[in-house]
Coordinates of C-alpha atoms in Angstrom, one line a residue:
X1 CA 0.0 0.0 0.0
X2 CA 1.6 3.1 -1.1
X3 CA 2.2 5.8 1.8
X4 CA 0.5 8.9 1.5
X5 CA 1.8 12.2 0.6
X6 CA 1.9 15.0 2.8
X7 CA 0.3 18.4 1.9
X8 CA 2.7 21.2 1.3
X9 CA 3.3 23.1 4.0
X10 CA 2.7 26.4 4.8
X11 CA 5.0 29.2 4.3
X12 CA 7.4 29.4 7.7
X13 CA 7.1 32.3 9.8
X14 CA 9.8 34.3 9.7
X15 CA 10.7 33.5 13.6
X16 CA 10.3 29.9 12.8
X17 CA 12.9 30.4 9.8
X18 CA 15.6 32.4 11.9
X19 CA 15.3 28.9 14.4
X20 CA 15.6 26.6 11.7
X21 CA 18.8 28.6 10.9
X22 CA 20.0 28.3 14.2
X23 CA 19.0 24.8 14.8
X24 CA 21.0 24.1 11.9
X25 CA 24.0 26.0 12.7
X26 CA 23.9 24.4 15.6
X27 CA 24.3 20.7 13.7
X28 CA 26.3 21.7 11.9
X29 CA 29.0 23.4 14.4
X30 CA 28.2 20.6 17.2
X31 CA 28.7 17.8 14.4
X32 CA 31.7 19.4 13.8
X33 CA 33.2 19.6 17.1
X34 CA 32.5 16.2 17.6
X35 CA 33.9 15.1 14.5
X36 CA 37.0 17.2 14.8
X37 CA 37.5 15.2 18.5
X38 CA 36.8 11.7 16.9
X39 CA 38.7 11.8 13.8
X40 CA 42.2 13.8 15.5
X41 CA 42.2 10.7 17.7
X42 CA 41.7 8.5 14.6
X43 CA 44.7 10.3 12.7
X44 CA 47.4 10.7 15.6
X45 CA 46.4 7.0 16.3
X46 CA 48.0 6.1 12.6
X47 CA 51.0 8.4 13.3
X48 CA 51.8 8.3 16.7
X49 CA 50.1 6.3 19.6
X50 CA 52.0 2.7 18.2
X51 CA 55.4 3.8 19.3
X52 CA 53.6 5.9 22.5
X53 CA 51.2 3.6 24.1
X54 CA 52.1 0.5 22.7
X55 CA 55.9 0.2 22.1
X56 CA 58.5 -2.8 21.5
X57 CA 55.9 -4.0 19.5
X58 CA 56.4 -4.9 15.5
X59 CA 55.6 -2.1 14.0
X60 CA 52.3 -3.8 12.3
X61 CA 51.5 -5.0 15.6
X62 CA 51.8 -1.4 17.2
X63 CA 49.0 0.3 14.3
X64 CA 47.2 -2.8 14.6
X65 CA 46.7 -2.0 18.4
X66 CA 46.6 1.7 17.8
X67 CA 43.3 1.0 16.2
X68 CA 42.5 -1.3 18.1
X69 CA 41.6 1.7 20.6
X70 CA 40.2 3.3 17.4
X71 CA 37.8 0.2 17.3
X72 CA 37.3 1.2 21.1
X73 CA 35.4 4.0 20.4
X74 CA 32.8 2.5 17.4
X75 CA 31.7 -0.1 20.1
X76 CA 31.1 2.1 22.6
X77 CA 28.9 4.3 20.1
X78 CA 25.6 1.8 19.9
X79 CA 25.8 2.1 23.6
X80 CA 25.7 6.1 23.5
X81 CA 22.8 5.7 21.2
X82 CA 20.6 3.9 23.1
X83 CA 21.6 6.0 26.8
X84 CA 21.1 9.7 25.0
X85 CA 17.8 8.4 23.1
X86 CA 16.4 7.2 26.1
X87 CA 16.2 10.1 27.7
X88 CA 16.5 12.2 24.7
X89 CA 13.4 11.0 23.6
X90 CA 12.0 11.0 27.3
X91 CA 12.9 14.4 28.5
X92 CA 13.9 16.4 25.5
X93 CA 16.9 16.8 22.6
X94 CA 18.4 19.8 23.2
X95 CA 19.5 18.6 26.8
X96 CA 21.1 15.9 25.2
X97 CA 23.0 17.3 22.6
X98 CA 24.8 19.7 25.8
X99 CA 26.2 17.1 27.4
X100 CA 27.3 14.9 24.5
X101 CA 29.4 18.0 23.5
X102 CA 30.8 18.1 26.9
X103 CA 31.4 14.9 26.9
X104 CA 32.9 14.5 23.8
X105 CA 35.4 17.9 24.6
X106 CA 36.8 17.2 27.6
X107 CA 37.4 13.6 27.2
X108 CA 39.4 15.1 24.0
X109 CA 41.1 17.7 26.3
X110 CA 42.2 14.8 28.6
X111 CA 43.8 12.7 26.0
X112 CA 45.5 15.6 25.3
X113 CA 47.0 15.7 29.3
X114 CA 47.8 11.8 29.2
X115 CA 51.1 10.3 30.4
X116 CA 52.4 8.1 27.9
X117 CA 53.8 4.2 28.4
X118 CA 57.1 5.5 28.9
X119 CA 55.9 7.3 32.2
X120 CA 52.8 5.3 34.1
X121 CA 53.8 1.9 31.9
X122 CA 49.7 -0.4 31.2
X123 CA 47.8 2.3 32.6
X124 CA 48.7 4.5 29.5
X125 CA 47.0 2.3 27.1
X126 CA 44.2 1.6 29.8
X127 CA 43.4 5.0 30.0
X128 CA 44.0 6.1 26.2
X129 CA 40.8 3.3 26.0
X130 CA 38.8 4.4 28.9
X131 CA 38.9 7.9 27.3
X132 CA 38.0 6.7 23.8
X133 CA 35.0 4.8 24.8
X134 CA 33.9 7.9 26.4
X135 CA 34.8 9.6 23.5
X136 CA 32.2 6.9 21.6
X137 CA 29.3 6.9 24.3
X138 CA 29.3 11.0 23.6
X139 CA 29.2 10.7 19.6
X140 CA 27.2 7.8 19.6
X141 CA 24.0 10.4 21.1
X142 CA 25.1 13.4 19.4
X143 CA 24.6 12.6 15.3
X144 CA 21.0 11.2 15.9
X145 CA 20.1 14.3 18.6
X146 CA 21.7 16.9 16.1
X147 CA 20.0 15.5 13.3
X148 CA 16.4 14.9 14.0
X149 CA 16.7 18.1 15.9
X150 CA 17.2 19.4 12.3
X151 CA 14.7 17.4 10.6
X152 CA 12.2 18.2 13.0
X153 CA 12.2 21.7 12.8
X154 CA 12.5 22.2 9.0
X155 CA 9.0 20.9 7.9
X156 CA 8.5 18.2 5.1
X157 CA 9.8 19.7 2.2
X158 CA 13.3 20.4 2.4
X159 CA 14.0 17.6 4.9
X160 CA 17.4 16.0 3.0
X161 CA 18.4 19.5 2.4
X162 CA 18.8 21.0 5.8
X163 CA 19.9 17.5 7.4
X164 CA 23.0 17.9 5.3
X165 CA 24.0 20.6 7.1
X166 CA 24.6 18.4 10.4
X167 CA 26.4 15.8 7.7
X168 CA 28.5 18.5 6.4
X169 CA 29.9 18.3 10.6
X170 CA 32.1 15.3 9.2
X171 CA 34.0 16.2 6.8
X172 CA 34.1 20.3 8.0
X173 CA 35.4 18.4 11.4
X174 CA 37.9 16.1 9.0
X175 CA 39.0 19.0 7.5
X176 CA 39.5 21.1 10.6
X177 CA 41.3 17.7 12.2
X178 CA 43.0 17.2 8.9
X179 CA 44.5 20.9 9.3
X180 CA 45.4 20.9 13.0
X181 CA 47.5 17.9 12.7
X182 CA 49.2 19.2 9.4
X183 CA 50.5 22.1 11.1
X184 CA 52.2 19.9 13.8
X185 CA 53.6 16.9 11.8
X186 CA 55.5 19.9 10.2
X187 CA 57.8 19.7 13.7
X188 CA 60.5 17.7 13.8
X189 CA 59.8 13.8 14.3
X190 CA 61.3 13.7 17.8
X191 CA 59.0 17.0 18.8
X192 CA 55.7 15.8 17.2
X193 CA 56.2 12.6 19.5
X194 CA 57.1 14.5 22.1
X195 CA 54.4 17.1 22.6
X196 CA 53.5 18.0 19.3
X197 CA 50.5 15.7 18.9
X198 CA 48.9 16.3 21.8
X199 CA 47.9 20.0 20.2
X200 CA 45.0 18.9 18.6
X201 CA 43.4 17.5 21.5
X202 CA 44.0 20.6 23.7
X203 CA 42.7 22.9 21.2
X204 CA 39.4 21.0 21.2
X205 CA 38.5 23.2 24.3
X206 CA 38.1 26.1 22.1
X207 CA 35.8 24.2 19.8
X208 CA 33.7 23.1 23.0
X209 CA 33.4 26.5 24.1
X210 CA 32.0 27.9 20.3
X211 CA 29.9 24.8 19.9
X212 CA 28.3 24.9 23.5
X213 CA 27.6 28.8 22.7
X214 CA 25.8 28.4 19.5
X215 CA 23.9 25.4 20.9
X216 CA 22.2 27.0 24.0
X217 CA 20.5 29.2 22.5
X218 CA 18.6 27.0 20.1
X219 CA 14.9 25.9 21.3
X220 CA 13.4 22.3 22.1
X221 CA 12.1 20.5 18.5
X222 CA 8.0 21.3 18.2
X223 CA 7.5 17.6 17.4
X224 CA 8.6 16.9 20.4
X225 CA 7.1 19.2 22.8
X226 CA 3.9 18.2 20.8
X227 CA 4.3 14.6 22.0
X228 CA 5.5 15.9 25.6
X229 CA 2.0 17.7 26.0
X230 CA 0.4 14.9 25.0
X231 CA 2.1 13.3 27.3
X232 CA 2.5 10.0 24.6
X233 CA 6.3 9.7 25.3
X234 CA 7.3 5.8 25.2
X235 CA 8.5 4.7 28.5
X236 CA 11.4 2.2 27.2
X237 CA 12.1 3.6 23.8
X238 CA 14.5 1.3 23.2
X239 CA 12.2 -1.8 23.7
X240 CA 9.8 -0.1 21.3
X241 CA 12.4 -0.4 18.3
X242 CA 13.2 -3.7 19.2
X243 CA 9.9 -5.3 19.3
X244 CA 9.8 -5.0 15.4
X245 CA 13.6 -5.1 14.5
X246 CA 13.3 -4.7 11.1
X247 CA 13.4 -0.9 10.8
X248 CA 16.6 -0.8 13.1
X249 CA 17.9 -3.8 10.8
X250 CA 17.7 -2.2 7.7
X251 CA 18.4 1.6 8.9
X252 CA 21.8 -0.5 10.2
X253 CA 22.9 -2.1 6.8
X254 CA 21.9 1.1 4.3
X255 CA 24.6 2.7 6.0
X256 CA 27.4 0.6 6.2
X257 CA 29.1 0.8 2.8
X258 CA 29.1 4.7 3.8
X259 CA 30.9 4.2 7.1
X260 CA 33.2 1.2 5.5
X261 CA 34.5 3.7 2.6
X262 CA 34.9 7.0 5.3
X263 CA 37.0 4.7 7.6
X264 CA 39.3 3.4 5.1
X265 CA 40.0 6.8 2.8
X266 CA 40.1 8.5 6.0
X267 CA 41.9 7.3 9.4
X268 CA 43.6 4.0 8.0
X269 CA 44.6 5.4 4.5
X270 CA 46.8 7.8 6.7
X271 CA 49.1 4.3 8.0
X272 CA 48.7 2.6 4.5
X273 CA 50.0 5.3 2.4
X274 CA 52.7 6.4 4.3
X275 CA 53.9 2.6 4.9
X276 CA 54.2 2.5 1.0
X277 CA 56.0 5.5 0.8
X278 CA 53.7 8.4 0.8
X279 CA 55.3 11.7 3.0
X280 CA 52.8 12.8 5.7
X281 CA 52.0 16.3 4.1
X282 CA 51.0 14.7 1.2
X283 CA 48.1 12.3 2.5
X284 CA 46.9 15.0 4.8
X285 CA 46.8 17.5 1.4
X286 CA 44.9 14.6 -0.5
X287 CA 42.3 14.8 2.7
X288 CA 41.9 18.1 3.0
X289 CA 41.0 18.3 -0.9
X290 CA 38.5 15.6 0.1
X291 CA 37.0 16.9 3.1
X292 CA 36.6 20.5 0.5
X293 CA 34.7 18.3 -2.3
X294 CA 32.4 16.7 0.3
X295 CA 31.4 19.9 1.7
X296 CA 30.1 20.9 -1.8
X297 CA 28.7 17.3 -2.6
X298 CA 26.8 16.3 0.2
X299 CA 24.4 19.6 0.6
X300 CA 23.9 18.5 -3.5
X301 CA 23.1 15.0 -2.8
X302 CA 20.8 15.1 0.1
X303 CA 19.1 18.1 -1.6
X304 CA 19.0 15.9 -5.1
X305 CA 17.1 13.1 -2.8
X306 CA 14.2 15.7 -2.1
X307 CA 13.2 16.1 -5.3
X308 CA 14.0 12.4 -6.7
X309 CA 14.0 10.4 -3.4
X310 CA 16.6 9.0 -1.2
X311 CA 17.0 5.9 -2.4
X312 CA 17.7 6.3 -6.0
X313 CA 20.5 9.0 -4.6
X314 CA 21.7 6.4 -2.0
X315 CA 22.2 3.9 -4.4
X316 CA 23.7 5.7 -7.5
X317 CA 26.4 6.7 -4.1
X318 CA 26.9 2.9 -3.3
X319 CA 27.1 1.7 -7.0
X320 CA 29.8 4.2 -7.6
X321 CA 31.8 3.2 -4.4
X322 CA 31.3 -0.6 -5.3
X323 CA 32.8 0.3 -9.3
X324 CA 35.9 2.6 -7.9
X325 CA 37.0 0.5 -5.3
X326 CA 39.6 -1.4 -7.4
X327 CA 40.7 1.6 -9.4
X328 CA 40.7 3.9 -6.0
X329 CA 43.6 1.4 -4.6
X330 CA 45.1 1.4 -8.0
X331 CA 45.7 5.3 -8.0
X332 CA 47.0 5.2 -4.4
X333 CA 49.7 2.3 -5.0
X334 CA 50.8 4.8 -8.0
X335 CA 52.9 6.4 -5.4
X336 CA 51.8 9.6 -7.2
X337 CA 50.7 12.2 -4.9
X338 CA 48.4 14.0 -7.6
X339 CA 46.9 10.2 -8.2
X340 CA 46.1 9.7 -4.3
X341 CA 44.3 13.0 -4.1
X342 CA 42.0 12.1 -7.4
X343 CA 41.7 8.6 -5.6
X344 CA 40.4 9.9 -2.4
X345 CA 38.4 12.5 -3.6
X346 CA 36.3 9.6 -6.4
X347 CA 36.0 7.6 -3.6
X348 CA 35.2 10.0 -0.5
X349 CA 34.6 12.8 -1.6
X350 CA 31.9 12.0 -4.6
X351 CA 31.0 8.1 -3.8
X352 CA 31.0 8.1 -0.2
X353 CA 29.2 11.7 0.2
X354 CA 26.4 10.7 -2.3
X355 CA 26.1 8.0 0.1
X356 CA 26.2 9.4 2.8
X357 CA 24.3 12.9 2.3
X358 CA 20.8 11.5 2.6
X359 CA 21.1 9.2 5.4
X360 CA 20.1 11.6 8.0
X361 CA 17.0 12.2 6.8
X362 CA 16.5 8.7 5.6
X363 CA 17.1 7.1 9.1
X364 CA 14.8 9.7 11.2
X365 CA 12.1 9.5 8.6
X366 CA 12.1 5.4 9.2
X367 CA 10.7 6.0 13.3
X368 CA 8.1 8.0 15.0
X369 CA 8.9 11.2 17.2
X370 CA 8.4 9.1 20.7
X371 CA 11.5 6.6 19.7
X372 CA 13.0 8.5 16.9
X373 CA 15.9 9.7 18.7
X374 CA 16.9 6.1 20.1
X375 CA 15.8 4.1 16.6
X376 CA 17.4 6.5 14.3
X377 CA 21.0 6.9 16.4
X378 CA 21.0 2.8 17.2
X379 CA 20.4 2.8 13.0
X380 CA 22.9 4.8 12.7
X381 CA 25.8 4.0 15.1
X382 CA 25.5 -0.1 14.4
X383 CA 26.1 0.9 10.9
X384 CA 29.0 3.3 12.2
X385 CA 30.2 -0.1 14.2
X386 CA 30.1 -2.5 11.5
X387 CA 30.8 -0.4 8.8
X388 CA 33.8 1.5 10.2
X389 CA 34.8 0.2 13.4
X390 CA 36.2 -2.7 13.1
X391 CA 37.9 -1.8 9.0
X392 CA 40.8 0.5 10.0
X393 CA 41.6 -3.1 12.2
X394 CA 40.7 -5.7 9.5
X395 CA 42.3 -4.1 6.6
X396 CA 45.6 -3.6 8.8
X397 CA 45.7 -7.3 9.3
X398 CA 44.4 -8.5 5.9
X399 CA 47.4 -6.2 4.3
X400 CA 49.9 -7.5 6.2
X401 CA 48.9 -11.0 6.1
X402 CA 48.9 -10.4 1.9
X403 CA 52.6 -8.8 1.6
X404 CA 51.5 -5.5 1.7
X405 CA 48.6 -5.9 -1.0
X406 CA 45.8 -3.6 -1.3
X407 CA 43.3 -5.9 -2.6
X408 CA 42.0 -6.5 1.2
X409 CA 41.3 -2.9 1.1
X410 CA 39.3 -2.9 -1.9
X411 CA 37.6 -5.9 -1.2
X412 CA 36.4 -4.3 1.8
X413 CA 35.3 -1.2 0.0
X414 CA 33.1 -3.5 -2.2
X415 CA 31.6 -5.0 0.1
X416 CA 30.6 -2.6 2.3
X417 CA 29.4 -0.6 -1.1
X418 CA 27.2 -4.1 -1.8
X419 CA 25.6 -4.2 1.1
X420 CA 24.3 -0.3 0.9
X421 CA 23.0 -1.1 -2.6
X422 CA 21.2 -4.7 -1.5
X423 CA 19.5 -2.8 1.2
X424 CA 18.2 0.1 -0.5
X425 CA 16.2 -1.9 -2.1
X426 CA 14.4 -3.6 0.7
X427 CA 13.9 0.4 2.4
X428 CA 10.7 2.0 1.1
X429 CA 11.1 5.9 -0.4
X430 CA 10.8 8.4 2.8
X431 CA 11.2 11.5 1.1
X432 CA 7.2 12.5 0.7
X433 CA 6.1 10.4 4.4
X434 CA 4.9 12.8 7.0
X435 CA 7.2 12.7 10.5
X436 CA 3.5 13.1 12.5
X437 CA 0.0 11.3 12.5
X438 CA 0.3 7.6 13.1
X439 CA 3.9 8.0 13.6
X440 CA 3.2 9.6 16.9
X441 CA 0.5 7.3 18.0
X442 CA 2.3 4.5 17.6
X443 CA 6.0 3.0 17.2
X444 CA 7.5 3.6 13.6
X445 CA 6.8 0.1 13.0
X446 CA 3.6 0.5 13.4
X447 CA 3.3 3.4 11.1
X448 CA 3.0 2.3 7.8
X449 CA 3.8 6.0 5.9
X450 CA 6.7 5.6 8.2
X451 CA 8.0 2.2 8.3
X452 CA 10.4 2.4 5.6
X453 CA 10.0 -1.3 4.7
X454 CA 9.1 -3.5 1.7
X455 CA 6.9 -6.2 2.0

């Protein structure tokens, strides 16, 4: 049975229009920040944290472990998800989002502070994990907060379009990460190790203290404060997705080959490409051109799916990652640093953001305003976990198991980019379903303009 179409809406008031500004600066800067905290760690984990936290190890060993750690972080994220959505769809998302920025900040600010092996021996890799898994709790609540948050204030026409702004927070964070750390693997080898890297992590305070600014003065999402006079907020959210797991199962697997490409063009392309012979500067250039395209391509793409749909938009995203992932390699073992830019900007920047663009709206469209915090940021961080956390891991392994061959890598990138383009067609087309109604009478599965499900 086809779902029905909303009604346009009616023109936005112009008080409504300054908050949907806000509320989307606010994604967009608070994405960001987060981001910026989560992807410096993955990046001085490729350069650094082997010889620092984990040393007299083989030097495969030691990045092996370094993301372990990484890895750390993913598996705590589903956990985040389903703490912040309780009570972020219980008592409100703007609380939420505050203390997931704090969270994620000063857990930043203290790797910044740690001792190293050298100094309190175990405990230094004990606590580099401790604070990662915080690190992942924190992040794991703020991408499904910050983007329903979004979605819920902009109305139903331009949903894809304004969500992009809180997806534009990853690669405007990559590319303020990207920056940070070029300017300090410019110092001397002995220096960076020294002190140099623990830069970036200090100077995540500052980002705190912009993002927390912006973010307190946005107001509660109207969805929500509908349901919370109503008093129709679910008492377990969490146990309201899982009764019918088939939304959560399917907002998991669209986004995997998303989260399998970002991991391995991002955080582990930094330890493969210098291993073969790559200079730092140049793999954080070839990222930085990246991180430029995607903010240009994902506002495109997610605004492309309101006029066409999500799903034809997610797929063309996935069927380009899954036919580049054997030629991306190729151009990076060219040892050509103009080649590894083109490489990670095809398979980033265009693939992966086309891919990537319209998942926010996609995956808060798929549940109803009581649970939609909880289904859509489980949805989202178990794709995050499987698509991304465990890669950076895997694909160190799998290389040095093969000699140093990149076809693991690709592999890896093909099949993540297969299992994108299988689901989408099992998801229904969200773009025209209204986020009220039946939605907010019932759970999403329930809902069937809003279950985004095939029979």
């Amino acid at each position: 049975m086809p779902h029905p179409i909303a009604s346009p809406p009616a023109p936005p008031s112009p008080e409504r229009a300054r908050q949907l500004r806000r509320v989307a600066l606010s994604g967009l800067l608070g994405t960001a920040v987060e981001f910026y905290d989560f992807l410096v760690y993955g990046t001085v984990a490729a350069l650094v944290f082997g010889e620092l936290f984990f040393p007299g190890a083989d030097p495969a060993v030691g990045t092996i472990a370094a993301f372990g750690t990484f890895a750390a972080g993913y598996v705590a994220r589903p956990l985040g998800g389903i703490l912040f959505g309780h009570f972020g769809d219980r008592l409100g998302r703007k609380s939420m989002l505050l203390l997931t920025m704090g969270l994620m900040g000063g857990a930043s600010f203290l790797v910044g502070l740690l001792p190293t092996y050298d100094t309190i021996g175990v405990w230094a890799p004990v606590l580099l994990i401790a604070l990662r898994v915080v690190q992942g709790i924190a992040i794991g609540g703020e991408w499904g907060g910050a983007t329903l948050m979004v979605v819920e204030h902009a109305g139903e026409r331009r949903r894809g379009l304004w969500s992009s702004f809180t997806q534009m927070g990853a690669p405007l964070g990559s590319l303020l990460s990207t920056a940070v750390v070029a300017l300090v693997v410019a110092l001397p080898k002995d220096e960076f190790a020294a002190w140099g890297w623990r830069v970036p992590f200090l100077l995540s305070v500052v980002l705190l203290g912009v993002g927390l600014f912006v973010r307190l003065k946005v107001v509660e999402s109207p969805l929500f404060a509908e349901v919370k006079k109503d008093r129709a907020e679910s008492r377990l959210p969490i146990l309201d997705v899982l009764r019918r797991p088939r939304p959560l199962v399917l907002a998991c697997c669209v986004g995997i080959g998303a989260f399998t490409a970002q991991s391995l063009l991002t955080s582990y392309l930094i330890a493969y490409a210098t291993g073969i012979g790559y200079a730092r500067p140049q793999v954080l250039t070839a990222l930085t051109v990246s991180a430029c395209v995607a903010l240009v391509v994902l506002p495109c793409a997610s605004a492309l799916s309101d006029r066409i749909g999500r799903r034809p938009v997610v797929l063309a995203g996935a069927l380009a990652s899954a036919a580049l992932a054997f030629p991306v390699l190729a151009l990076v073992d060219s040892k050509s640093p103009g080649l590894l830019i083109l490489a990670v900007v095809l398979g980033h920047g265009i693939a992966q953001s086309t891919m990537y663009g319209p998942l926010g709206a996609l995956l808060t469209e798929m549940f109803g305003t009581k649970v939609r915090y909880t289904g859509a940021s489980l949805g989202y961080q178990g794709a995050t976990l499987i698509g991304a956390g465990f890669s950076p891991m895997i694909a160190g392994s799998l290389v040095a198991g093969n000699g140093g061959s990149s076809t693991p890598v690709a592999l890896l990138l093909l099949g993540g980019a297969a299992i994108t383009a299988v689901t989408v067609l099992f998801v229904r087309e969200t773009s025209r379903s209204s986020l009220i109604d039946a939605a907010d009478t019932t759970t999403a599965s329930d809902a069937p303009h809003t279950q985004e499900i095939s029979a």
